[in-house]
PDB file of C-alpha atoms and ligand atoms in Angstrom:
ATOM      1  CA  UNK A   1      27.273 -11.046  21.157  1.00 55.00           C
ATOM      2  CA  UNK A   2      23.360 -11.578  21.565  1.00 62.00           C
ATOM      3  CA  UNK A   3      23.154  -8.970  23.575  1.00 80.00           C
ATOM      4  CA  UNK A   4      24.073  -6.600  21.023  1.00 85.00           C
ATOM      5  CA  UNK A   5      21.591  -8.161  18.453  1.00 93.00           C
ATOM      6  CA  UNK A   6      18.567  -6.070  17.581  1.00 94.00           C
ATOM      7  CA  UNK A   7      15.293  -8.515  19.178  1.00 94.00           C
ATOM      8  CA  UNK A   8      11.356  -6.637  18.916  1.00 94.00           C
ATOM      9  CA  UNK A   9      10.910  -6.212  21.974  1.00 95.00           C
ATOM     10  CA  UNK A  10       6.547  -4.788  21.063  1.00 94.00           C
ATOM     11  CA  UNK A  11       4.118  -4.871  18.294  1.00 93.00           C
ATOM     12  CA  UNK A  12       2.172  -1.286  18.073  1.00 90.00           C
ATOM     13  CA  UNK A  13      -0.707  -1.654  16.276  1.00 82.00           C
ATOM     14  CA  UNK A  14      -0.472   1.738  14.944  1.00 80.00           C
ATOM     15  CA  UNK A  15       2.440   4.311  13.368  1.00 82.00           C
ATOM     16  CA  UNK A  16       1.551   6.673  16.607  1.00 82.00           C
ATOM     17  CA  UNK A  17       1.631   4.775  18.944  1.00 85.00           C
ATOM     18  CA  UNK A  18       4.665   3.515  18.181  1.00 90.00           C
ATOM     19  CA  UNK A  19       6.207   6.824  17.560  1.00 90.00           C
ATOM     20  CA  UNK A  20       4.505   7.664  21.256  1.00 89.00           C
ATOM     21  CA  UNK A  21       6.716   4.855  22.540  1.00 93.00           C
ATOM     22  CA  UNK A  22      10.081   5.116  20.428  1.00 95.00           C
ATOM     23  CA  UNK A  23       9.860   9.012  22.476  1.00 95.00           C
ATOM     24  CA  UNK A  24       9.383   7.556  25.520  1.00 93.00           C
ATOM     25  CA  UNK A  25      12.436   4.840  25.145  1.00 95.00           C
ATOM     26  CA  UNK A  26      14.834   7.533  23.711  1.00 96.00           C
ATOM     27  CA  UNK A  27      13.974   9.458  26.434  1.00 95.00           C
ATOM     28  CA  UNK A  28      15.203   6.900  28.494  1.00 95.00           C
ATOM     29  CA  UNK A  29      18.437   6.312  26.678  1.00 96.00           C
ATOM     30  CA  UNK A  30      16.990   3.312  24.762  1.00 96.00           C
ATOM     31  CA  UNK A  31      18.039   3.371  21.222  1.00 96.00           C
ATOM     32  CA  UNK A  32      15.044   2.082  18.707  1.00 96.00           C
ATOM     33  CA  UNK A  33      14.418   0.948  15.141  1.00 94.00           C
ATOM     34  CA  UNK A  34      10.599   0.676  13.676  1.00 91.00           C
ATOM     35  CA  UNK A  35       9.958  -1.583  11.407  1.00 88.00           C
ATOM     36  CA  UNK A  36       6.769  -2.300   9.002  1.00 82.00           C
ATOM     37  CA  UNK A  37       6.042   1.393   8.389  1.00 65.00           C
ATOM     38  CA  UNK A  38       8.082   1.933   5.577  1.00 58.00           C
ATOM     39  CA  UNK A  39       7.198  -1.307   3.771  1.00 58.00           C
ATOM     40  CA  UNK A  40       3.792  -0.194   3.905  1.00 53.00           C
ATOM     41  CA  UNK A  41       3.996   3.635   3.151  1.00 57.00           C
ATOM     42  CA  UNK A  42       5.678   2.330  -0.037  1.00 59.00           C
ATOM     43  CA  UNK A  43       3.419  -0.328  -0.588  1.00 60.00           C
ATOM     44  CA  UNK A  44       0.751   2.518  -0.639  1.00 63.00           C
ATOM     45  CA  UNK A  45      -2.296   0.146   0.266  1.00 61.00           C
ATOM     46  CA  UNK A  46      -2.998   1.234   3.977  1.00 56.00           C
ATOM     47  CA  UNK A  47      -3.505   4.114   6.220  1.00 57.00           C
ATOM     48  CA  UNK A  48      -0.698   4.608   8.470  1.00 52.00           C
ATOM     49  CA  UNK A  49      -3.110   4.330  11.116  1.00 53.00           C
ATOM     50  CA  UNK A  50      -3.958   0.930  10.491  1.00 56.00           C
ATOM     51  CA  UNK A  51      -0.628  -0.376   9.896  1.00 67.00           C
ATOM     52  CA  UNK A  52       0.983  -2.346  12.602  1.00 81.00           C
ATOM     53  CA  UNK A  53       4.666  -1.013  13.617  1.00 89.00           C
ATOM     54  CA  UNK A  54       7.459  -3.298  15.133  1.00 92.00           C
ATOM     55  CA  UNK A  55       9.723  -1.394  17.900  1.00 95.00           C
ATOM     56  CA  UNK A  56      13.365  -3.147  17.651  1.00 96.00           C
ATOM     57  CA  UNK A  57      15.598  -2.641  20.833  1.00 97.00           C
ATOM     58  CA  UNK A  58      19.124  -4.371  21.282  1.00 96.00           C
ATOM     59  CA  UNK A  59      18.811  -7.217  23.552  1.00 95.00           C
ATOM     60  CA  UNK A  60      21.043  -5.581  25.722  1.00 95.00           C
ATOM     61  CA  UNK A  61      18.232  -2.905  26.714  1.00 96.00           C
ATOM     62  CA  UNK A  62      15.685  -5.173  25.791  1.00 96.00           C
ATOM     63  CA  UNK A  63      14.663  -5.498  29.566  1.00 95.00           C
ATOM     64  CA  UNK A  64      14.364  -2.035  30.460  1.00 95.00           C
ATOM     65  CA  UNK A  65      12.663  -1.479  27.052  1.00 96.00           C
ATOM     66  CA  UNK A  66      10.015  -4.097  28.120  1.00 95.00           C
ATOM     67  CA  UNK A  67       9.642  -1.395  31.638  1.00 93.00           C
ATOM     68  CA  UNK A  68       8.828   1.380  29.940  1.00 92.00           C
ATOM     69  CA  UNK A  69       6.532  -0.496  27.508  1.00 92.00           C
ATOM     70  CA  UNK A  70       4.671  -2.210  30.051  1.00 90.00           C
ATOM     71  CA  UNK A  71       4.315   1.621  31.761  1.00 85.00           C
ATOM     72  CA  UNK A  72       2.755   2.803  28.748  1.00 85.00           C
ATOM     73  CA  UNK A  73       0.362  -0.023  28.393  1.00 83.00           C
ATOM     74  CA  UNK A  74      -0.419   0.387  32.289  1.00 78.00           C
ATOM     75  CA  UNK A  75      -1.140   4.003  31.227  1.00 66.00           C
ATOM     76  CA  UNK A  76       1.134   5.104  33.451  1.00 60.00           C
ATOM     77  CA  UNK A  77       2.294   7.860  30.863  1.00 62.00           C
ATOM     78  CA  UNK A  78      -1.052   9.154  29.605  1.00 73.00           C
ATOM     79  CA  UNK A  79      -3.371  11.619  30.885  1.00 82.00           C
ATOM     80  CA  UNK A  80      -6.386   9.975  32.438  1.00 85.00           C
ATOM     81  CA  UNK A  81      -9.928  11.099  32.889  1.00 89.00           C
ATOM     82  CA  UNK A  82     -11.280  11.194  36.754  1.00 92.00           C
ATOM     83  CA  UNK A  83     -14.064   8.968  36.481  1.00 92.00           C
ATOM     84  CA  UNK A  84     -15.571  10.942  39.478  1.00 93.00           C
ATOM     85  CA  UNK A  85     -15.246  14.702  38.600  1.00 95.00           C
ATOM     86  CA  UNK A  86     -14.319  14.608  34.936  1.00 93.00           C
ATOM     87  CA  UNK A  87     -11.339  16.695  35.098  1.00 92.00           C
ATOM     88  CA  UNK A  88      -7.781  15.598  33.562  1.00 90.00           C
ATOM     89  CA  UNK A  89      -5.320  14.608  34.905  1.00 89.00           C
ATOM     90  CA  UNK A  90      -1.387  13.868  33.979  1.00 82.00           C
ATOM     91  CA  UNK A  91      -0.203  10.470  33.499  1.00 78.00           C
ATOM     92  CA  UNK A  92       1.709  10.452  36.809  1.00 74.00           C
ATOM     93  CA  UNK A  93      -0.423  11.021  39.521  1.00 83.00           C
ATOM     94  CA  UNK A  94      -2.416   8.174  40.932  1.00 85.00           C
ATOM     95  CA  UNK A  95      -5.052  10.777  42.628  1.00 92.00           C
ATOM     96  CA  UNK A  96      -7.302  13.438  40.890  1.00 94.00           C
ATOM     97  CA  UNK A  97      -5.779  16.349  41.861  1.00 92.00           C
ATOM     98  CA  UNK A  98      -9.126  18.100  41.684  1.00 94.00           C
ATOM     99  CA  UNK A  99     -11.039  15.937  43.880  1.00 96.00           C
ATOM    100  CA  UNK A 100      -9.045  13.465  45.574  1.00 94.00           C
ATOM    101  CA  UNK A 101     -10.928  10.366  43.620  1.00 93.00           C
ATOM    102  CA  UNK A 102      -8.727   7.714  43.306  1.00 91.00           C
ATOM    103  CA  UNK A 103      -7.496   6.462  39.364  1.00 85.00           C
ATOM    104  CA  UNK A 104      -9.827   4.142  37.700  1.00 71.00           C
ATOM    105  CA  UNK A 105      -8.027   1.031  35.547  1.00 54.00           C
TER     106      UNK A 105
HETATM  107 ZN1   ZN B   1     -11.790  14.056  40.260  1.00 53.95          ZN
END
């Protein structure tokens, strides 16, 4: 079955952020596989922070994968800074909670 088939469903262009985002999917029941960090840990030429990370996903829960990716990249899971009072704020809310000041893109 294709849907069973293991498809990259994102490219992170670094070992934390895709270790950010393999979290986030397992959190949601998604099961992951990295590829590209090993290779290149045993390689020994880059930094792991350089090295760009493949997150594999069955095609199955490819599409909700894609959801929760896109919310990361929208931010949606990272604290923010209010761009009108400074203070932080958690990835959730759309408001400052300090001031009211609506979330800057
Ligand atoms: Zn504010």
């Amino acid at each position: 079955m294709a849907n069973q088939q293991w498809q990259c469903a994102y490219s992170a262009g670094n070992s934390l952020e895709a270790h950010s985002l393999k979290g986030l999917l397992e959190n949601t029941g998604i099961s992951v596989r990295l590829t590209g960090e090993a290779l290149a840990a045993a390689a020994g030429e880059l930094p792991m922070s350089v090295v760009e990370v493949q997150l594999w996903v069955t095609g199955m829960q490819r599409q909700q994968a894609l959801v929760v990716i896109d919310g990361y990249l929208r931010n949606d899971y990272r604290d923010w800074y209010c761009g009108c009072c400074g203070e932080v704020n958690q990835g959730q809310f759309e408001l400052c909670w300090q001031c009211q000041h609506d979330r800057d893109e």
